[in-house]
Amino acid sequence: MSAPVEVVFERRGAGPPLVLLHGIGHHWGAWVPVLDRLAEAHDVIAVDLPGFGRSPVPTAGLPADMPGLVAGMVELFAALGLERPHVAGNSLGGAIALELAATGAVSSATALSPAGFCTPRELRWALTVLTLHRNAARLPEPVLRHLFAAPALRALAMGMILARPDRMALDAALADARALRQARAFRAVARAGRGYAFAGAPTVPVTVAWGTRDRILPYRQAALARTRLPAARHLDLPGCGHVPMHDDPDLVTSVILDTTGVRPV
């Protein structure tokens, strides 16, 4: 399904709208482990960000910076008839969620291991690791299928991103590899984000939750998030890696619903 602003998304459920935003190189499928659970309480819209997943690069070009990304999301909300939806995001998506909260464009924001709280060295580390994963994703699909099918090899291939790679289905692992390989906006977004740091002051309910086993944006960054967002709710995600939706779907679902304040009827 495609919105008038050339963004592909998956929509399920009914209730107050909740928009889900993935990280760099990912796609809306990152949210599959929690999507149907959230859809019991919300009208859930899981988005492929511009230039990622199946969303094309905009004809006018990619946003040059975070304000441009945020403006694009606000435009999407308007196109879909969403008035101040709830939003949840992971990594890059978590940073966008917080920025949307700082503008007052959303009713609440849940940020899972968000970007914007790392040192330049830590950011270089994260982008280097993800770039190496992207290069590996270019292996022929039969090789990737064999790699992901063997538990030991899957742990080696995905252990930097997930704390519990054995919990991800083979088809989901292959879909993630395709999304990373085909991420047309990866380099441009990585370049644009090199100097980014979150400095906003949201006035809506905000939760920042960090995987204690995050190896991309390490858990120690949660301390800076607590300093910069003293009014937010800060939570640990025990035993979770950088993409906690796969590591502990029940916990992530609960964290998001606690933030939105909406429960299944």
CSV table of C-alpha atoms in Angstrom, one decimal:
chain,number,residue,atom,x,y,z
A,1,MET,CA,0.0,0.0,0.0
A,2,SER,CA,1.4,3.4,-0.9
A,3,ALA,CA,0.5,6.9,0.4
A,4,PRO,CA,0.3,9.9,-1.8
A,5,VAL,CA,3.7,11.0,-0.5
A,6,GLU,CA,5.4,7.9,-2.0
A,7,VAL,CA,5.8,6.0,1.3
A,8,VAL,CA,4.9,2.3,1.5
A,9,PHE,CA,3.4,1.1,4.7
A,10,GLU,CA,1.5,-1.8,6.3
A,11,ARG,CA,-1.7,-0.9,8.2
A,12,ARG,CA,-3.6,-3.2,10.6
A,13,GLY,CA,-6.0,-3.0,13.5
A,14,ALA,CA,-8.4,-0.3,14.8
A,15,GLY,CA,-8.3,2.4,17.5
A,16,PRO,CA,-6.1,5.4,18.1
A,17,PRO,CA,-3.4,5.6,15.3
A,18,LEU,CA,0.1,4.4,16.1
A,19,VAL,CA,2.9,4.9,13.5
A,20,LEU,CA,6.0,2.6,13.7
A,21,LEU,CA,9.4,3.8,12.3
A,22,HIS,CA,12.3,1.4,11.6
A,23,GLY,CA,16.1,2.0,11.7
A,24,ILE,CA,18.6,2.7,9.0
A,25,GLY,CA,18.7,-0.1,6.4
A,26,HIS,CA,15.6,-1.8,7.9
A,27,HIS,CA,12.0,-1.9,6.7
A,28,TRP,CA,8.5,-2.1,8.1
A,29,GLY,CA,8.9,-5.8,8.6
A,30,ALA,CA,11.1,-5.1,11.6
A,31,TRP,CA,7.8,-4.6,13.5
A,32,VAL,CA,6.2,-7.9,12.5
A,33,PRO,CA,6.8,-9.6,15.9
A,34,VAL,CA,4.7,-6.9,17.7
A,35,LEU,CA,2.5,-5.7,14.9
A,36,ASP,CA,-0.6,-7.8,15.5
A,37,ARG,CA,-0.3,-7.4,19.2
A,38,LEU,CA,-0.3,-3.6,18.9
A,39,ALA,CA,-3.1,-3.8,16.4
A,40,GLU,CA,-5.4,-5.2,19.1
A,41,ALA,CA,-5.4,-1.7,20.6
A,42,HIS,CA,-4.4,0.6,17.8
A,43,ASP,CA,-4.8,1.5,14.1
A,44,VAL,CA,-1.1,0.6,13.4
A,45,ILE,CA,0.8,2.0,10.4
A,46,ALA,CA,4.3,0.5,10.0
A,47,VAL,CA,6.2,2.6,7.5
A,48,ASP,CA,9.0,2.0,5.1
A,49,LEU,CA,11.0,5.3,5.4
A,50,PRO,CA,11.8,7.0,2.1
A,51,GLY,CA,14.5,5.1,0.3
A,52,PHE,CA,14.2,2.1,2.5
A,53,GLY,CA,12.2,-1.1,2.1
A,54,ARG,CA,9.9,-0.7,-0.8
A,55,SER,CA,9.5,3.1,-0.5
A,56,PRO,CA,11.2,4.9,-3.4
A,57,VAL,CA,13.6,7.7,-3.1
A,58,PRO,CA,11.4,10.9,-3.4
A,59,THR,CA,11.5,12.5,-6.8
A,60,ALA,CA,12.6,15.7,-5.1
A,61,GLY,CA,15.5,13.9,-3.4
A,62,LEU,CA,16.0,12.6,0.1
A,63,PRO,CA,15.7,15.0,3.1
A,64,ALA,CA,19.0,16.6,3.8
A,65,ASP,CA,18.7,16.5,7.6
A,66,MET,CA,16.6,15.4,10.5
A,67,PRO,CA,14.2,18.4,10.2
A,68,GLY,CA,13.5,17.3,6.6
A,69,LEU,CA,12.8,13.7,7.8
A,70,VAL,CA,10.4,15.0,10.5
A,71,ALA,CA,8.6,17.3,8.0
A,72,GLY,CA,8.2,14.3,5.7
A,73,MET,CA,6.5,12.3,8.5
A,74,VAL,CA,4.2,15.2,9.3
A,75,GLU,CA,3.3,15.3,5.6
A,76,LEU,CA,2.6,11.6,5.7
A,77,PHE,CA,0.3,12.0,8.7
A,78,ALA,CA,-1.7,14.7,6.9
A,79,ALA,CA,-2.0,12.5,3.8
A,80,LEU,CA,-3.3,9.6,5.8
A,81,GLY,CA,-5.7,11.8,7.8
A,82,LEU,CA,-3.8,11.2,11.1
A,83,GLU,CA,-4.1,13.9,13.7
A,84,ARG,CA,-1.3,13.7,16.3
A,85,PRO,CA,-0.9,9.9,16.2
A,86,HIS,CA,1.2,8.0,18.7
A,87,VAL,CA,4.6,7.0,17.3
A,88,ALA,CA,7.2,4.4,18.2
A,89,GLY,CA,10.6,4.0,16.6
A,90,ASN,CA,13.8,2.0,16.7
A,91,SER,CA,17.3,3.4,16.2
A,92,LEU,CA,17.0,6.1,13.5
A,93,GLY,CA,13.2,5.7,13.8
A,94,GLY,CA,13.5,6.3,17.5
A,95,ALA,CA,15.3,9.6,16.9
A,96,ILE,CA,12.6,10.6,14.4
A,97,ALA,CA,9.9,9.7,17.0
A,98,LEU,CA,11.6,11.9,19.6
A,99,GLU,CA,11.9,14.8,17.2
A,100,LEU,CA,8.2,14.5,16.3
A,101,ALA,CA,7.4,14.6,20.0
A,102,ALA,CA,9.5,17.7,20.4
A,103,THR,CA,7.4,19.4,17.7
A,104,GLY,CA,4.2,18.4,19.3
A,105,ALA,CA,3.1,16.6,16.1
A,106,VAL,CA,2.4,13.3,18.0
A,107,SER,CA,0.4,12.3,21.1
A,108,SER,CA,3.2,10.2,22.5
A,109,ALA,CA,6.6,8.7,21.5
A,110,THR,CA,8.4,5.5,22.3
A,111,ALA,CA,12.0,5.4,21.3
A,112,LEU,CA,13.8,2.0,21.3
A,113,SER,CA,17.6,2.4,21.4
A,114,PRO,CA,17.3,5.8,19.6
A,115,ALA,CA,20.1,7.5,17.6
A,116,GLY,CA,21.2,10.9,18.8
A,117,PHE,CA,22.8,10.1,22.1
A,118,CYS,CA,26.2,8.8,21.0
A,119,THR,CA,29.7,10.3,20.6
A,120,PRO,CA,31.1,10.8,17.1
A,121,ARG,CA,33.3,7.7,17.7
A,122,GLU,CA,30.3,5.6,18.8
A,123,LEU,CA,28.4,6.8,15.7
A,124,ARG,CA,31.3,5.8,13.4
A,125,TRP,CA,31.3,2.4,15.1
A,126,ALA,CA,27.6,1.9,14.5
A,127,LEU,CA,27.7,2.9,10.9
A,128,THR,CA,30.8,0.8,10.2
A,129,VAL,CA,29.1,-2.3,11.7
A,130,LEU,CA,25.9,-1.7,9.7
A,131,THR,CA,27.9,-1.1,6.5
A,132,LEU,CA,29.7,-4.4,7.0
A,133,HIS,CA,26.4,-6.1,7.4
A,134,ARG,CA,25.2,-4.5,4.3
A,135,ASN,CA,28.2,-5.7,2.3
A,136,ALA,CA,27.6,-9.2,3.7
A,137,ALA,CA,23.9,-9.0,2.6
A,138,ARG,CA,25.1,-8.9,-1.0
A,139,LEU,CA,26.0,-12.6,-0.8
A,140,PRO,CA,23.9,-14.8,-3.1
A,141,GLU,CA,20.6,-15.7,-1.5
A,142,PRO,CA,21.2,-19.4,-1.4
A,143,VAL,CA,24.4,-18.7,0.6
A,144,LEU,CA,22.5,-16.4,3.0
A,145,ARG,CA,19.7,-19.0,3.4
A,146,HIS,CA,22.3,-21.6,4.3
A,147,LEU,CA,24.0,-19.1,6.7
A,148,PHE,CA,20.8,-18.2,8.5
A,149,ALA,CA,19.6,-21.8,8.7
A,150,ALA,CA,22.5,-23.0,10.8
A,151,PRO,CA,22.1,-21.7,14.4
A,152,ALA,CA,25.9,-21.2,15.0
A,153,LEU,CA,26.3,-19.3,11.7
A,154,ARG,CA,23.1,-17.3,12.3
A,155,ALA,CA,24.4,-16.2,15.7
A,156,LEU,CA,27.7,-15.1,14.1
A,157,ALA,CA,25.9,-13.3,11.3
A,158,MET,CA,23.3,-11.5,13.4
A,159,GLY,CA,24.7,-11.4,16.9
A,160,MET,CA,25.7,-7.7,16.6
A,161,ILE,CA,22.1,-6.7,15.9
A,162,LEU,CA,20.0,-9.2,17.9
A,163,ALA,CA,20.8,-10.6,21.3
A,164,ARG,CA,18.7,-13.7,20.5
A,165,PRO,CA,19.0,-14.4,16.8
A,166,ASP,CA,17.6,-17.9,17.2
A,167,ARG,CA,14.2,-16.3,17.8
A,168,MET,CA,14.0,-14.8,14.3
A,169,ALA,CA,12.4,-16.9,11.6
A,170,LEU,CA,14.5,-17.8,8.5
A,171,ASP,CA,12.2,-15.9,6.1
A,172,ALA,CA,12.4,-12.8,8.4
A,173,ALA,CA,16.2,-12.9,8.4
A,174,LEU,CA,16.3,-13.2,4.6
A,175,ALA,CA,13.8,-10.3,4.3
A,176,ASP,CA,16.0,-8.1,6.5
A,177,ALA,CA,19.1,-9.0,4.4
A,178,ARG,CA,17.3,-8.0,1.2
A,179,ALA,CA,16.1,-4.7,2.8
A,180,LEU,CA,19.6,-3.9,3.9
A,181,ARG,CA,21.1,-4.8,0.6
A,182,GLN,CA,18.5,-2.7,-1.4
A,183,ALA,CA,18.5,0.3,1.0
A,184,ARG,CA,18.9,3.1,-1.6
A,185,ALA,CA,19.0,5.8,1.0
A,186,PHE,CA,21.6,4.1,3.3
A,187,ARG,CA,24.7,6.1,2.3
A,188,ALA,CA,22.9,9.5,2.1
A,189,VAL,CA,21.2,9.1,5.5
A,190,ALA,CA,24.4,7.8,7.1
A,191,ARG,CA,26.2,10.9,5.8
A,192,ALA,CA,23.5,13.3,6.9
A,193,GLY,CA,23.4,11.8,10.4
A,194,ARG,CA,27.1,12.1,11.2
A,195,GLY,CA,26.7,15.3,13.2
A,196,TYR,CA,23.2,14.6,14.6
A,197,ALA,CA,22.5,14.8,18.3
A,198,PHE,CA,19.1,15.0,19.9
A,199,ALA,CA,18.5,18.3,21.7
A,200,GLY,CA,14.7,18.7,21.8
A,201,ALA,CA,12.3,19.1,24.7
A,202,PRO,CA,9.1,17.0,24.2
A,203,THR,CA,6.0,18.0,26.2
A,204,VAL,CA,4.1,14.8,25.4
A,205,PRO,CA,4.5,11.4,27.1
A,206,VAL,CA,7.9,9.9,26.1
A,207,THR,CA,9.5,6.6,26.8
A,208,VAL,CA,13.1,5.8,26.0
A,209,ALA,CA,13.9,2.1,26.3
A,210,TRP,CA,17.3,0.6,25.7
A,211,GLY,CA,18.4,-3.0,25.2
A,212,THR,CA,21.0,-3.9,27.8
A,213,ARG,CA,22.8,-6.1,25.2
A,214,ASP,CA,22.7,-3.5,22.4
A,215,ARG,CA,26.0,-3.7,20.5
A,216,ILE,CA,25.2,-1.1,17.8
A,217,LEU,CA,24.2,1.8,20.0
A,218,PRO,CA,25.5,0.4,23.4
A,219,TYR,CA,23.4,0.6,26.5
A,220,ARG,CA,25.7,3.1,28.1
A,221,GLN,CA,24.2,5.7,25.8
A,222,ALA,CA,21.0,5.4,27.9
A,223,ALA,CA,22.7,7.5,30.6
A,224,LEU,CA,23.0,10.5,28.3
A,225,ALA,CA,19.4,10.1,27.2
A,226,ARG,CA,18.4,10.3,30.8
A,227,THR,CA,20.3,13.5,31.2
A,228,ARG,CA,18.9,15.1,28.1
A,229,LEU,CA,15.3,13.9,28.6
A,230,PRO,CA,14.8,14.2,32.4
A,231,ALA,CA,11.0,14.3,32.1
A,232,ALA,CA,10.8,11.1,30.0
A,233,ARG,CA,10.2,7.6,31.3
A,234,HIS,CA,13.4,5.6,30.9
A,235,LEU,CA,13.5,1.8,30.9
A,236,ASP,CA,15.9,-1.1,30.4
A,237,LEU,CA,15.1,-3.9,28.1
A,238,PRO,CA,16.9,-6.8,29.8
A,239,GLY,CA,18.6,-9.2,27.5
A,240,CYS,CA,17.7,-7.3,24.3
A,241,GLY,CA,19.9,-6.2,21.5
A,242,HIS,CA,19.6,-3.3,19.1
A,243,VAL,CA,16.3,-4.5,17.5
A,244,PRO,CA,14.4,-5.6,20.6
A,245,MET,CA,11.1,-6.4,18.8
A,246,HIS,CA,12.6,-9.7,17.8
A,247,ASP,CA,14.4,-10.4,21.1
A,248,ASP,CA,11.4,-9.8,23.4
A,249,PRO,CA,8.1,-9.0,21.6
A,250,ASP,CA,6.0,-9.2,24.7
A,251,LEU,CA,8.2,-6.6,26.6
A,252,VAL,CA,8.3,-4.2,23.6
A,253,THR,CA,4.5,-4.4,23.1
A,254,SER,CA,4.0,-3.7,26.8
A,255,VAL,CA,6.4,-0.7,26.8
A,256,ILE,CA,4.7,0.9,23.8
A,257,LEU,CA,1.2,0.4,25.1
A,258,ASP,CA,2.2,1.7,28.5
A,259,THR,CA,3.4,4.9,26.7
A,260,THR,CA,0.3,5.3,24.5
A,261,GLY,CA,-2.0,4.5,27.5
A,262,VAL,CA,-4.2,2.4,25.3
A,263,ARG,CA,-5.0,-1.3,25.9
A,264,PRO,CA,-6.9,-3.9,23.9
A,265,VAL,CA,-10.6,-3.8,24.3
